[in-house]
Amino acid sequence: MRFQQIRGATSIVTFGGIRFLIDPFFAPKGAFPPVPSPYNELKNPLVELPLPVEDIIKVDAVIVTHMHHFDHFDTYAARALPSSLPVFTQSAGEAEDMRGLGFLHVRPLEPEGTDFGGVRLYRREALHGDGVTAAYYYQKYGLPSEACGVLFQASGEKSLYVAGDTLWYEGVRRTIEAYSPGVIVLNAANAQVYDGTPILMGVDGLEEVALAAPNAEIIATHLDAVNHARVGRTELKRFVDAHGLTGRVHIPADGETLSF
């Protein structure tokens, strides 16, 4: 398998010979207003894409873990992606929304698995923020709180678990225990809502995953791209080195490709 970091949560996963584009976020730097945050008011995204969009969209299928959050699927991606590309969504409702944008081949991911080109994709649960404040934030801004992870399996490949936008919680532990993934991708930027309530894992969540999956290699992503994130590559690398995780935890730069 190969994992190419694009920007933020956007990546290209080559698995079982199939190229999957995950969570396309194609806006130019500063195209969107900041997420309300006490830390800064920088516009999103914070950096440009590392590659031309026409190169990024040379894929076999697209997976969108939650299409109504701009940093996982935006208007620029909706315009740039060919309508004929197969698209997988987290739910039947979002599949219908995606069809409404003109995409012709849309399927919701299923917990029991969805087959595509010899690869089996499993929808896995996620917790994109917990507690009263997170729920209030999503309601106030008219955003659904639901997100998902995806488990990849194919003959000749280690299992790959893309955890998606989630905190560390029992749902993540259950996926690790059930599938023993060889590679785990974590959105590890410790993004927070305005009062400091986390909606993504940070260093503590990454450490919990490393303990729960001692034989897995971990890719840390969703870094240095949105204004409400509190952990970047520099801080994360310091933590990884200080906690004996060097060699197991990979922190790719935008545009970098890892092979497993």
CSV table of N, CA and C in Angstrom, one decimal, residues 13 29 32 51 86 92 134 150 156 163-164 170 188:
chain,number,residue,atom,x,y,z
A,13,VAL,N,-4.8,7.1,-1.1
A,13,VAL,CA,-4.4,5.8,-0.6
A,13,VAL,C,-4.4,4.8,-1.8
A,29,LYS,N,-5.4,28.7,-0.7
A,29,LYS,CA,-5.1,29.2,0.6
A,29,LYS,C,-6.0,30.4,0.9
A,32,PHE,N,-11.6,30.3,2.7
A,32,PHE,CA,-12.7,30.1,3.6
A,32,PHE,C,-12.5,30.9,4.9
A,51,LEU,N,0.2,20.0,-4.9
A,51,LEU,CA,0.2,19.4,-6.3
A,51,LEU,C,-1.0,20.1,-7.0
A,86,PRO,N,-16.5,7.0,-9.2
A,86,PRO,CA,-17.2,6.4,-8.0
A,86,PRO,C,-16.9,7.1,-6.7
A,92,ALA,N,-26.4,6.8,3.7
A,92,ALA,CA,-27.4,6.9,2.5
A,92,ALA,C,-27.8,8.3,2.3
A,134,ALA,N,-19.6,20.5,22.4
A,134,ALA,CA,-19.4,20.1,21.0
A,134,ALA,C,-20.8,20.0,20.3
A,150,VAL,N,-12.8,4.4,8.0
A,150,VAL,CA,-12.9,3.4,7.0
A,150,VAL,C,-11.7,2.4,7.2
A,156,GLY,N,-3.2,-9.8,0.1
A,156,GLY,CA,-1.8,-9.4,-0.1
A,156,GLY,C,-1.5,-8.1,0.6
A,163,ALA,N,-8.9,6.3,10.5
A,163,ALA,CA,-9.8,6.6,11.6
A,163,ALA,C,-10.7,7.8,11.4
A,164,GLY,N,-10.3,8.7,10.6
A,164,GLY,CA,-11.2,9.9,10.3
A,164,GLY,C,-11.2,10.9,11.4
A,170,GLU,N,-14.1,4.3,22.8
A,170,GLU,CA,-14.2,2.8,22.7
A,170,GLU,C,-14.5,2.4,21.3
A,188,ALA,N,-4.7,13.9,13.8
A,188,ALA,CA,-4.1,14.0,15.1
A,188,ALA,C,-3.8,15.5,15.4
